[in-house]
PDB file of C-alpha atoms and ligand atoms in Angstrom:
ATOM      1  CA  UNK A 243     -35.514  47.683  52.266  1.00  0.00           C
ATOM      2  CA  UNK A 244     -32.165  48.234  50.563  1.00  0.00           C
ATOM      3  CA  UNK A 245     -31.076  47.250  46.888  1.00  0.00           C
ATOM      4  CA  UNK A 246     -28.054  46.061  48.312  1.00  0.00           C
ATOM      5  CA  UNK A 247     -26.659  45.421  51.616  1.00  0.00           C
ATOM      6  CA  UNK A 248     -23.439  44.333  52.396  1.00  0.00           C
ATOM      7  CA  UNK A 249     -22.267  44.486  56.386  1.00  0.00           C
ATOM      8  CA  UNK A 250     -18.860  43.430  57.937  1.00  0.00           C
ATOM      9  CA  UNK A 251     -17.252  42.255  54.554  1.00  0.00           C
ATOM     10  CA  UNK A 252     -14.014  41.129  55.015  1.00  0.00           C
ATOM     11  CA  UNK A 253     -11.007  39.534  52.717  1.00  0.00           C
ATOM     12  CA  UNK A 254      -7.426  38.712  53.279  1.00  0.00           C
ATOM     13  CA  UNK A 255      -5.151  37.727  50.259  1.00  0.00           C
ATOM     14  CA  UNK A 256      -2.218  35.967  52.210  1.00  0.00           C
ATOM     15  CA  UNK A 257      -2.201  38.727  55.057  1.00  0.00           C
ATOM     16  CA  UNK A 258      -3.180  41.576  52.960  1.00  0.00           C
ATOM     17  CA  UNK A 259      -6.510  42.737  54.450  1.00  0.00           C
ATOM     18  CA  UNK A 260      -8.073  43.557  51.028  1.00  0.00           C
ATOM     19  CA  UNK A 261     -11.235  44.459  52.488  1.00  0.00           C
ATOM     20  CA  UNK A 262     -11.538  44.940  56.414  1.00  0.00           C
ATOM     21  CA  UNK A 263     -15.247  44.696  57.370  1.00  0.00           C
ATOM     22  CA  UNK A 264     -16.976  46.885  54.804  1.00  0.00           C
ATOM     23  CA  UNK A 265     -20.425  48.031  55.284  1.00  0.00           C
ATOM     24  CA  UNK A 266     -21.953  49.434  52.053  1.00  0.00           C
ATOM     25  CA  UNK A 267     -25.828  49.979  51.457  1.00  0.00           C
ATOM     26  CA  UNK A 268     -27.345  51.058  48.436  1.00  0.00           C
ATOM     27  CA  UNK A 269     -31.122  52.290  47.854  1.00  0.00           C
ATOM     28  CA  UNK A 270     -33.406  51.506  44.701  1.00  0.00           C
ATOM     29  CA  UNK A 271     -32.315  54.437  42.233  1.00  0.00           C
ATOM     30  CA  UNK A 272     -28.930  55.746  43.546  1.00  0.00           C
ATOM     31  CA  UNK A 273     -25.812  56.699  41.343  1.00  0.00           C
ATOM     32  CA  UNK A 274     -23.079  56.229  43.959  1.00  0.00           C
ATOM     33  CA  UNK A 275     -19.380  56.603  43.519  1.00  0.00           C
ATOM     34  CA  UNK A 276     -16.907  54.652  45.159  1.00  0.00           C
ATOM     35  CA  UNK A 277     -12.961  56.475  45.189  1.00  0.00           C
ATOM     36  CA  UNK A 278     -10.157  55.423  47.027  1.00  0.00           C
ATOM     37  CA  UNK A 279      -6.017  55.286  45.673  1.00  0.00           C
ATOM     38  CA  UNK A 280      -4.932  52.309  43.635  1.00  0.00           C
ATOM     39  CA  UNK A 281      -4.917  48.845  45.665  1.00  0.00           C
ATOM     40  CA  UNK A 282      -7.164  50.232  48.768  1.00  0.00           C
ATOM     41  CA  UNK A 283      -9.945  47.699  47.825  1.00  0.00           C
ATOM     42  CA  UNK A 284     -12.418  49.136  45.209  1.00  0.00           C
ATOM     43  CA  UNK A 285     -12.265  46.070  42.233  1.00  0.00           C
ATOM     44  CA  UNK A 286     -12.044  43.354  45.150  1.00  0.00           C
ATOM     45  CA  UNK A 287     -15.318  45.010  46.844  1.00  0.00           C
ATOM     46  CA  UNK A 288     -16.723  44.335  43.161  1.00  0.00           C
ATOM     47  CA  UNK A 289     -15.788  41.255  43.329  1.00  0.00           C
ATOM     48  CA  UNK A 290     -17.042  39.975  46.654  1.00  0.00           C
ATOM     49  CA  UNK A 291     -20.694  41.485  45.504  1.00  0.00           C
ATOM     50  CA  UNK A 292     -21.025  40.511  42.159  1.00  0.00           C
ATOM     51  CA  UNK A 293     -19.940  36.777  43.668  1.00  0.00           C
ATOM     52  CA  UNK A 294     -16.400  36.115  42.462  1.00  0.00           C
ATOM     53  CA  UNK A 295     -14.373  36.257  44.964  1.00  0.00           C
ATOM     54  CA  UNK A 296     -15.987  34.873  48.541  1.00  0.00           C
ATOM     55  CA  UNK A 297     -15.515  37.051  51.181  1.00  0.00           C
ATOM     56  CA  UNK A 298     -13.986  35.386  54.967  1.00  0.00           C
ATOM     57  CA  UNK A 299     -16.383  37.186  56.783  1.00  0.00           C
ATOM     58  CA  UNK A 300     -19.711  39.092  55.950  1.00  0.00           C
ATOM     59  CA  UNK A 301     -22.932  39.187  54.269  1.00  0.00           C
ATOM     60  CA  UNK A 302     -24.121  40.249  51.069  1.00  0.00           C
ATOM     61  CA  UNK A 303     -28.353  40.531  50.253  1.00  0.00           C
ATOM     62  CA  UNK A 304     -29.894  41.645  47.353  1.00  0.00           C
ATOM     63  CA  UNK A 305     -33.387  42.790  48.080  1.00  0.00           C
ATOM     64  CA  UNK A 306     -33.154  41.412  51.225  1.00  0.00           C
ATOM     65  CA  UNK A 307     -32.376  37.914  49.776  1.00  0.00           C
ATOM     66  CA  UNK A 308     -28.791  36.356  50.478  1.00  0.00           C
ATOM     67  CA  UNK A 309     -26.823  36.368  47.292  1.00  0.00           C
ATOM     68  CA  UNK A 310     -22.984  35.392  49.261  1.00  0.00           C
ATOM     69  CA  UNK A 311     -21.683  32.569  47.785  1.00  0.00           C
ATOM     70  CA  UNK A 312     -24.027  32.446  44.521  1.00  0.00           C
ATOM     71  CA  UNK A 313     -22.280  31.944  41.635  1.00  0.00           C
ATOM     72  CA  UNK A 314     -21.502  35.104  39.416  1.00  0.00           C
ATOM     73  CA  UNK A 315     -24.118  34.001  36.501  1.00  0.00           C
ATOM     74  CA  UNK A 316     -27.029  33.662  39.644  1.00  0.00           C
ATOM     75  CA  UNK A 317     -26.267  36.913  41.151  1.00  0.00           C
ATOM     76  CA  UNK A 318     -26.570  38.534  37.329  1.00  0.00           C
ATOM     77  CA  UNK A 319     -29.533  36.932  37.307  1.00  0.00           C
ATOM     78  CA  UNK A 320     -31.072  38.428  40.074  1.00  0.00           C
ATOM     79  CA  UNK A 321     -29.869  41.740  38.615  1.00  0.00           C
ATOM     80  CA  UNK A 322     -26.521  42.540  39.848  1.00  0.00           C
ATOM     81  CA  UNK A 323     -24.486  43.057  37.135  1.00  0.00           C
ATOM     82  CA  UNK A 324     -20.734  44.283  36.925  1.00  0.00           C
ATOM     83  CA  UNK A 325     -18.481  45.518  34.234  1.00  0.00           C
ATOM     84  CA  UNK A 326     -14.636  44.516  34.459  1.00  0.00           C
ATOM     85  CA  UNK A 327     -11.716  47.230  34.736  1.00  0.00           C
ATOM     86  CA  UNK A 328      -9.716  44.793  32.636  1.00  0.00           C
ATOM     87  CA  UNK A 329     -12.347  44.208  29.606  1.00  0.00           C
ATOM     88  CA  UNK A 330     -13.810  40.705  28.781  1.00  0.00           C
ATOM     89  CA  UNK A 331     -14.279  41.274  25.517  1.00  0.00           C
ATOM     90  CA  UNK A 332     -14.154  38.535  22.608  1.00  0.00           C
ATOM     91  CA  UNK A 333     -12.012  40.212  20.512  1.00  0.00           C
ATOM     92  CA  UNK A 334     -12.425  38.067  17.309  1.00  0.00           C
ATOM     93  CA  UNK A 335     -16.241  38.567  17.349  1.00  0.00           C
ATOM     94  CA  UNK A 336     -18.468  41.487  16.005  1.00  0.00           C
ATOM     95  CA  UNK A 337     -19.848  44.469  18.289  1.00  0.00           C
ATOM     96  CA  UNK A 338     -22.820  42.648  18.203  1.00  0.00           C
ATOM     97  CA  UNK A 339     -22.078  39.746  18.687  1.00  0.00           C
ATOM     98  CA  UNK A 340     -20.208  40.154  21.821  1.00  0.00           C
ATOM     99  CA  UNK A 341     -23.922  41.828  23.009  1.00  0.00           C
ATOM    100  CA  UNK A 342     -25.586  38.668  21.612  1.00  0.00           C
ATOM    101  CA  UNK A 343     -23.915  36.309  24.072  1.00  0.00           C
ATOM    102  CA  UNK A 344     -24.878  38.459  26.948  1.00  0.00           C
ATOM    103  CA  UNK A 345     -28.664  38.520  25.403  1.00  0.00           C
ATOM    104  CA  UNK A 346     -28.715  34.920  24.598  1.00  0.00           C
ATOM    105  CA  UNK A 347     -27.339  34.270  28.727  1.00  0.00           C
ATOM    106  CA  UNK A 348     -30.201  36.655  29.837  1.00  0.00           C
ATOM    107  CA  UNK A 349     -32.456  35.495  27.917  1.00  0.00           C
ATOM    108  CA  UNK A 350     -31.845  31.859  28.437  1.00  0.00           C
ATOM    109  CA  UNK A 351     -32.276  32.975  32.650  1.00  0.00           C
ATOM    110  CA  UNK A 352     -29.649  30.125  33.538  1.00  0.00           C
ATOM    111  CA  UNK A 353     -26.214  29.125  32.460  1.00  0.00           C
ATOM    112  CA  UNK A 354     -24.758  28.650  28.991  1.00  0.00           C
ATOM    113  CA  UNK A 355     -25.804  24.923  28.544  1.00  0.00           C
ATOM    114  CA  UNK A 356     -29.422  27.234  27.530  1.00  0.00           C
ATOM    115  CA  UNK A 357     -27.446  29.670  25.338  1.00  0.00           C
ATOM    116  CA  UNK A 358     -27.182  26.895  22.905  1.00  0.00           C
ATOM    117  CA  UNK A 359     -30.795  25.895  23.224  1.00  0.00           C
ATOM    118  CA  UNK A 360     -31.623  29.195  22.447  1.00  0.00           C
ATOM    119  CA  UNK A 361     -29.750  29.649  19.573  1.00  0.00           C
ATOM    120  CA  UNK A 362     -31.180  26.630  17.933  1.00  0.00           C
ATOM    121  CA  UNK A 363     -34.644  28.299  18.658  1.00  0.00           C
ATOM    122  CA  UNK A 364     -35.502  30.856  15.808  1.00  0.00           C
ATOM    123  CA  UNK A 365     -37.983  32.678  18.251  1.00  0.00           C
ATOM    124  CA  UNK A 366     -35.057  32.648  20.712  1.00  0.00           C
ATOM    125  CA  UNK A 367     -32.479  34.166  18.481  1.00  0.00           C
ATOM    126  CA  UNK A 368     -34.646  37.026  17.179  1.00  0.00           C
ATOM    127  CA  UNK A 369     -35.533  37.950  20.446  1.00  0.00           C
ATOM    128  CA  UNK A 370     -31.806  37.862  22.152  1.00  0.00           C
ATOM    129  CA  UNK A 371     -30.906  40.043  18.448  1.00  0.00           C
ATOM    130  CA  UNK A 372     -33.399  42.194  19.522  1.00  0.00           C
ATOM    131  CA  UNK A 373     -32.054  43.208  23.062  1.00  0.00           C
ATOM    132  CA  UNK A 374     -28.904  43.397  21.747  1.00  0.00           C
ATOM    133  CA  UNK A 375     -29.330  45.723  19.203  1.00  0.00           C
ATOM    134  CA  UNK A 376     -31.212  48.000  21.625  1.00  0.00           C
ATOM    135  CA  UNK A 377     -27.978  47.763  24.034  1.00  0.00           C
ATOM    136  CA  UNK A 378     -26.066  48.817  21.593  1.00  0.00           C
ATOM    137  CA  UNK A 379     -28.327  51.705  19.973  1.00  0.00           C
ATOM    138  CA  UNK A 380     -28.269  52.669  24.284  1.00  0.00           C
ATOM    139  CA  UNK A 381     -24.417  52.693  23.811  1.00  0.00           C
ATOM    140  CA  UNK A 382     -24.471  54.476  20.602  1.00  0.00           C
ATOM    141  CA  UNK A 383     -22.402  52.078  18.799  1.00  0.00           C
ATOM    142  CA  UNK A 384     -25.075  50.587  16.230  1.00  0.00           C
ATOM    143  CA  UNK A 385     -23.066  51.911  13.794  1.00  0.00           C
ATOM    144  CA  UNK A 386     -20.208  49.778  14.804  1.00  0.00           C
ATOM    145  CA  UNK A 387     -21.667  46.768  15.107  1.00  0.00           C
ATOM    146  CA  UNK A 388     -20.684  44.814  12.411  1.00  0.00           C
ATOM    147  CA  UNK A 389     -16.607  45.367  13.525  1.00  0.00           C
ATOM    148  CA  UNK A 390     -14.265  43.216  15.224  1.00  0.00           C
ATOM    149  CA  UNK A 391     -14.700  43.939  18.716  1.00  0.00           C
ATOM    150  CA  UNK A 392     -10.436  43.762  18.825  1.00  0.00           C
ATOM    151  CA  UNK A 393     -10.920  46.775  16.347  1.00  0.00           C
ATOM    152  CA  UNK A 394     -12.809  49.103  18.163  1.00  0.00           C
ATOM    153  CA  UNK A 395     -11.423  52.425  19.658  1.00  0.00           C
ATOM    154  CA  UNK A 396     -10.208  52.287  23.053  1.00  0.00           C
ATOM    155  CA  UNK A 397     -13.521  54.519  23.969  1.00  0.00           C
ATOM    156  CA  UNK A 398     -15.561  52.358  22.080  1.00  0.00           C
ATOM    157  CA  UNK A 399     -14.487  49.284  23.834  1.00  0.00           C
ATOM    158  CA  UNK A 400     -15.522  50.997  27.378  1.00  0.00           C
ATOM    159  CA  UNK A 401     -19.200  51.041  25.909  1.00  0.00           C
ATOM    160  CA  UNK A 402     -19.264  47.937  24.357  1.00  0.00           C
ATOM    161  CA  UNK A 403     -18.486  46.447  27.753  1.00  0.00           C
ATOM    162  CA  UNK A 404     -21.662  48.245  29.038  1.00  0.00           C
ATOM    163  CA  UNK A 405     -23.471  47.453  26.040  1.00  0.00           C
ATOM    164  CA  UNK A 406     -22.314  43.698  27.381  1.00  0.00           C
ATOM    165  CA  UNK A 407     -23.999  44.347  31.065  1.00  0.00           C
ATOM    166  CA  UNK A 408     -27.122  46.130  30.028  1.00  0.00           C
ATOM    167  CA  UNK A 409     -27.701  42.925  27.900  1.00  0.00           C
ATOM    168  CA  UNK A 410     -28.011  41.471  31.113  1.00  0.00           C
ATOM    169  CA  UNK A 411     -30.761  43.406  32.257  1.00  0.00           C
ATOM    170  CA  UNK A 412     -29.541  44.843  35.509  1.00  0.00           C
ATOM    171  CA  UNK A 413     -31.077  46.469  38.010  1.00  0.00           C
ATOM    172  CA  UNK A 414     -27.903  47.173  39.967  1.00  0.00           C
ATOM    173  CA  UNK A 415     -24.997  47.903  37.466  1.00  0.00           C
ATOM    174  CA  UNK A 416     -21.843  48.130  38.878  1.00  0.00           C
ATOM    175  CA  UNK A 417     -19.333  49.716  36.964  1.00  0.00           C
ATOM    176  CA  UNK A 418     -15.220  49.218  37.223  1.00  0.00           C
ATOM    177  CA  UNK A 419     -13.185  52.652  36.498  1.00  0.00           C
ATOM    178  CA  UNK A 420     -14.787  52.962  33.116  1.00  0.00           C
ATOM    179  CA  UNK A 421     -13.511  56.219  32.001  1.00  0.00           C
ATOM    180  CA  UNK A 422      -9.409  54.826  32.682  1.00  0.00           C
ATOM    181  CA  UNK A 423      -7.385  55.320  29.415  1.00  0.00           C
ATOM    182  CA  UNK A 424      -9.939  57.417  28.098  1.00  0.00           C
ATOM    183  CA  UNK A 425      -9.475  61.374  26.342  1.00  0.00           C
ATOM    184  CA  UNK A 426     -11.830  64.254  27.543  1.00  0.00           C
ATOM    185  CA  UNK A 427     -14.065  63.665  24.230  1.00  0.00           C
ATOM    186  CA  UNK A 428     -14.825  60.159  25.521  1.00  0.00           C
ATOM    187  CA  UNK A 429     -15.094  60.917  28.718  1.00  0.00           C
ATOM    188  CA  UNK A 430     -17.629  63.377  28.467  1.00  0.00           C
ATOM    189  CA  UNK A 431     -19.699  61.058  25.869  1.00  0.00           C
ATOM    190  CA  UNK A 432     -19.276  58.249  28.884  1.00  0.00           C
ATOM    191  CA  UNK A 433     -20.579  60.390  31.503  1.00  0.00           C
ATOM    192  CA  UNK A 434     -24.019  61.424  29.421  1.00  0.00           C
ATOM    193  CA  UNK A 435     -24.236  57.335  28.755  1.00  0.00           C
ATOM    194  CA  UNK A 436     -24.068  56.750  32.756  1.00  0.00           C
ATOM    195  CA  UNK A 437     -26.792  59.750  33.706  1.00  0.00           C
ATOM    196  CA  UNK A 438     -29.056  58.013  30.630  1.00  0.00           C
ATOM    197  CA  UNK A 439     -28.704  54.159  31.745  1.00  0.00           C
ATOM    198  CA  UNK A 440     -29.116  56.000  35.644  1.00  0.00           C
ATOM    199  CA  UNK A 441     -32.391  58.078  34.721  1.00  0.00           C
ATOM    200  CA  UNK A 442     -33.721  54.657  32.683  1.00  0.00           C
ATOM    201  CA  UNK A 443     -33.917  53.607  36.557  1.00  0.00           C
ATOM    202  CA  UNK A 444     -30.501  51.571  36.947  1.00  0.00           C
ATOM    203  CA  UNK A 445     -29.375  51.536  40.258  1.00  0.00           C
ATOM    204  CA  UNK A 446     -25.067  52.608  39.913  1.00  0.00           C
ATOM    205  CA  UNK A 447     -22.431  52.310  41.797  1.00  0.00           C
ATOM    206  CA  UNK A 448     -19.342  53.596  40.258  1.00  0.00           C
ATOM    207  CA  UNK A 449     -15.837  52.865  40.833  1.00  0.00           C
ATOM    208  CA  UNK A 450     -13.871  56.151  39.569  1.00  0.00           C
ATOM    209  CA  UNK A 451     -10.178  57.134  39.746  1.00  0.00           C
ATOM    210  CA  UNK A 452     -11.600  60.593  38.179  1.00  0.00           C
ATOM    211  CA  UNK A 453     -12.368  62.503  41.301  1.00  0.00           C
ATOM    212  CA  UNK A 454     -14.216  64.441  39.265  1.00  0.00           C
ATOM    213  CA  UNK A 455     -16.614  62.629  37.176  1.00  0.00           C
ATOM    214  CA  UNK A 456     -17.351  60.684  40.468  1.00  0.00           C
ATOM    215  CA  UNK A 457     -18.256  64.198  42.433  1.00  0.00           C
ATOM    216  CA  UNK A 458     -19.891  65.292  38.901  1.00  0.00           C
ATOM    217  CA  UNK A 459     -22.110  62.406  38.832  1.00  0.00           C
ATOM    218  CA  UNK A 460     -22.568  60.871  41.918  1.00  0.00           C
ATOM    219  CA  UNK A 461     -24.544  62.678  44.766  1.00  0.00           C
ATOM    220  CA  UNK A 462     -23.206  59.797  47.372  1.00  0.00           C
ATOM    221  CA  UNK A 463     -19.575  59.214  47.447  1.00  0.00           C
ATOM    222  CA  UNK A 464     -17.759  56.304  49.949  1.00  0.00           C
ATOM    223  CA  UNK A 465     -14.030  56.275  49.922  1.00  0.00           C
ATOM    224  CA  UNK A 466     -11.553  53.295  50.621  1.00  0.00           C
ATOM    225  CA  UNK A 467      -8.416  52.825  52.163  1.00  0.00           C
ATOM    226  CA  UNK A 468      -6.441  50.181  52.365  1.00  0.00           C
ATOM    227  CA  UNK A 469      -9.129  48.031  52.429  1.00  0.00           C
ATOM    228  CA  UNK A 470     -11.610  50.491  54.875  1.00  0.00           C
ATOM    229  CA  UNK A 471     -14.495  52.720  54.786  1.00  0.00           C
ATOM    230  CA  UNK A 472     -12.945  55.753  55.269  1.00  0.00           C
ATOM    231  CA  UNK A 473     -15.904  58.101  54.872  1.00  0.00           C
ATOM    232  CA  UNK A 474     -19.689  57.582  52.998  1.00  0.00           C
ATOM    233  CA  UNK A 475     -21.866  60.763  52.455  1.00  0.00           C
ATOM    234  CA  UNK A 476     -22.806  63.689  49.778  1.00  0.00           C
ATOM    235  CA  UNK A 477     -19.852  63.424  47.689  1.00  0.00           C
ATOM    236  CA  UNK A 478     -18.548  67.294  48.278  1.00  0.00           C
ATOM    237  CA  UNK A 479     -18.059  66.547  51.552  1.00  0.00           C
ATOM    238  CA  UNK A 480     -16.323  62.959  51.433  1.00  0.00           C
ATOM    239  CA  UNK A 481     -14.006  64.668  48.900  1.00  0.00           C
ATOM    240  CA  UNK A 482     -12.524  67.261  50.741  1.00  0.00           C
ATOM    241  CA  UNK A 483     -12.391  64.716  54.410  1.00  0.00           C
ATOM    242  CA  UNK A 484      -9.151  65.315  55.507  1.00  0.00           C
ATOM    243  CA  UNK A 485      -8.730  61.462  56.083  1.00  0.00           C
ATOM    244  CA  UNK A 486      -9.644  60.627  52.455  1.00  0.00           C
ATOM    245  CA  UNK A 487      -7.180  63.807  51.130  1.00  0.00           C
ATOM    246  CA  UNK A 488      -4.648  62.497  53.183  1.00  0.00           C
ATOM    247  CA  UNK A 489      -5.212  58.758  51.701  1.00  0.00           C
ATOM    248  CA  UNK A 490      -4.962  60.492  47.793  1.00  0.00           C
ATOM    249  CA  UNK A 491      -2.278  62.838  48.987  1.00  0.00           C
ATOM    250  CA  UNK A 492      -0.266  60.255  50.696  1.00  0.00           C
ATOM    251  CA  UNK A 493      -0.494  58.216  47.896  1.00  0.00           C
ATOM    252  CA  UNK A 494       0.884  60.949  45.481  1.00  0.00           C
ATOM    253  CA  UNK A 495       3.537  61.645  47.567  1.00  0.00           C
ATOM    254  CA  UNK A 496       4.601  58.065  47.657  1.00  0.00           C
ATOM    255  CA  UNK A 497       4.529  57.696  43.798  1.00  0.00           C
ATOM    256  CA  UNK A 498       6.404  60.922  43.449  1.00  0.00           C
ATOM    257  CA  UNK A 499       9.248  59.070  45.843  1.00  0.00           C
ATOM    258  CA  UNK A 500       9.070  55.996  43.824  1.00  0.00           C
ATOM    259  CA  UNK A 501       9.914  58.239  40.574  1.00  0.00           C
ATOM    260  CA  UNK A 502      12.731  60.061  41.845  1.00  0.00           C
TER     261      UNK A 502
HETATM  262  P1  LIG B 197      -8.286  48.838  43.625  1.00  0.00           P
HETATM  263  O1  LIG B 197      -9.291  48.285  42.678  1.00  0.00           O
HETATM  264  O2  LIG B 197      -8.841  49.764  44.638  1.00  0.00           O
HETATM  265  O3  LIG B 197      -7.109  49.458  42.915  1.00  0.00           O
HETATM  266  P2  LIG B 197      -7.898  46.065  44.333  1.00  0.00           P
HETATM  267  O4  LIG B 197      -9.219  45.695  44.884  1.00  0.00           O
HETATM  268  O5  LIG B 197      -7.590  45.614  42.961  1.00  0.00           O
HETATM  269  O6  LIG B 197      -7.668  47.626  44.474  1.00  0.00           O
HETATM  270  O7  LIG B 197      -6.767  45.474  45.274  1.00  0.00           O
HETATM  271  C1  LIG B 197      -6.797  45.610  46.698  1.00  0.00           C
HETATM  272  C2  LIG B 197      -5.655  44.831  47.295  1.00  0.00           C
HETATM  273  O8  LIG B 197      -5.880  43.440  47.138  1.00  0.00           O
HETATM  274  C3  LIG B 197      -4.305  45.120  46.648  1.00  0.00           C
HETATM  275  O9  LIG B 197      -3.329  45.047  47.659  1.00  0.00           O
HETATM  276  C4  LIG B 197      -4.160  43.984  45.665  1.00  0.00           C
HETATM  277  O10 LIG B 197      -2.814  43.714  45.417  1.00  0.00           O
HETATM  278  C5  LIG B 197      -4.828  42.839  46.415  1.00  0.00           C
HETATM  279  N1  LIG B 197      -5.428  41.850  45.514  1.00  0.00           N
HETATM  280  C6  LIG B 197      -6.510  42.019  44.726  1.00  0.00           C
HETATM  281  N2  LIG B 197      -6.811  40.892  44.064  1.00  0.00           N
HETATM  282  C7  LIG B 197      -5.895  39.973  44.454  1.00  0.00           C
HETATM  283  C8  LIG B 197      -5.661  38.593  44.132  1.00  0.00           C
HETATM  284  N3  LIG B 197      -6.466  37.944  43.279  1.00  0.00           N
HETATM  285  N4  LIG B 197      -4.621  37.969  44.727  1.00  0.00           N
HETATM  286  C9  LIG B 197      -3.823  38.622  45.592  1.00  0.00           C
HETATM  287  N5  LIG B 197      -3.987  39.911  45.944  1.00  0.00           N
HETATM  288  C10 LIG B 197      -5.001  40.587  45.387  1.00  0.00           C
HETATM  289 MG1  LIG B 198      -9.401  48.349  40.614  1.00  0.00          MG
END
């Protein structure tokens, strides 16, 4: 049985076919990368799994157990778990406490009316201070824990939004373009943190702009376009597709045109 299976998902945003019947399985223990040019579909895809948009046609099952239509915390709690391209952070709260309030949700196993529960509940607390400070140590940002989250290098911030998901105890982590805005220092650093949190037997799929952390990292690459599966298979070979060059190269030319 797959992880994840998602068959004939479909979404329209007033006539713009976001997604046009997507198929996308995932086995127990892959690393898969998903590429595709700005706006062809990959942070909608994310989503319709991870249960906040609803797709118009299709069907989404985790372990072989329906998850379309659950509400986002529900489909965490079954283990999908995704990170945002835009960051959620809490800016005004600690490193660790922005892992805390992921802990404390996990922990509680239902939605934040528990979180306070929990809190009240010394045994609770300790525990959910606990995960988080592992989460963080995974990260390697115990040493920033104590700062404002707002304060954080822009590098720093990526992890701390993993730090965030792990808390959640995923089994599937889905990942949103973590490595945008970041330098080649950071980059490399984020790319060890992915292979660790993969080999600690996460299941990842990874939306990438970087072509090449994606074919670095991922042995299974699908590509989007425009909303469609343009190609799914060992990422060397999806790469160099002349359907999913001409989608990249299409797209360069056009913002090249745009500029002049
Ligand atoms: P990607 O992540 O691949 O860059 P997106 O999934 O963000 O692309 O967007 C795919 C398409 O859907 C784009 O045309 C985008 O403008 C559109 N889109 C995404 N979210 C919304 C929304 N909430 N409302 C309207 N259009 C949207
Ligand atoms: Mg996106």
């Amino acid at each position: 049985m797959k992880l994840l299976q998602a068959s004939g998902i479909s979404l329209a945003f007033k006539g713009v076919r976001a997604l046009d019947n997507v198929d996308l399985a995932i086995d127990q223990g892959e690393l898969v990368g998903i590429i595709g040019p700005n706006g062809s579909g990959k942070s909608t895809l994310f989503n319709v799994l991870s249960g906040i948009y609803r797709c118009d046609a299709g069907t989404i099952h985790l372990d072989g157990a329906p998850i379309g239509g659950l509400a986002p915390s529900r489909i965490a709690q079954r283990g999908l778990v995704r990170t945002f391209q835009n960051k959620r952070l809490f800016g005004s709260m600690s490193v660790l406490e922005n892992v805390l309030v992921a802990a404390l949700k996990s922990q509680a196993g239902s939605p934040l009316g528990d979180v306070f529960g929990l809190t009240r509940s010394k045994q609770g607390m300790s525990r959910g201070l606990e995960l988080a400070r592992r989460c963080l140590d995974r990260v390697n940002l115990s040493s920033l824990a104590a700062v404002q989250a707002r304060d954080l290098p822009y590098g720093a911030q990526n992890r701390l939004e993993i730090a965030r998901a792990l808390a959640l105890e995923p089994r599937l982590l889905l990942l949103d373009e973590p490595a945008a805005g970041l330098n080649p220092a950071e980059r490399g650093e984020l790319r060890g943190l992915i292979e660790k949190v993969h080999s600690d037997g996460v299941t990842i799929v990874l939306v990438e702009h970087d072509v090449r952390m994606v074919t670095g990292l991922c042995r299974r690459v699908l590509a989007l376009d425009h909303g469609v599966k343009i190609a799914d298979g060992p990422s060397e070979e999806v790469v160099n597709n002349p359907q999913v060059l001409e989608a990249y190269f299409g797209d360069v030319q056009s913002e090249e045109a745009s500029h002049a």
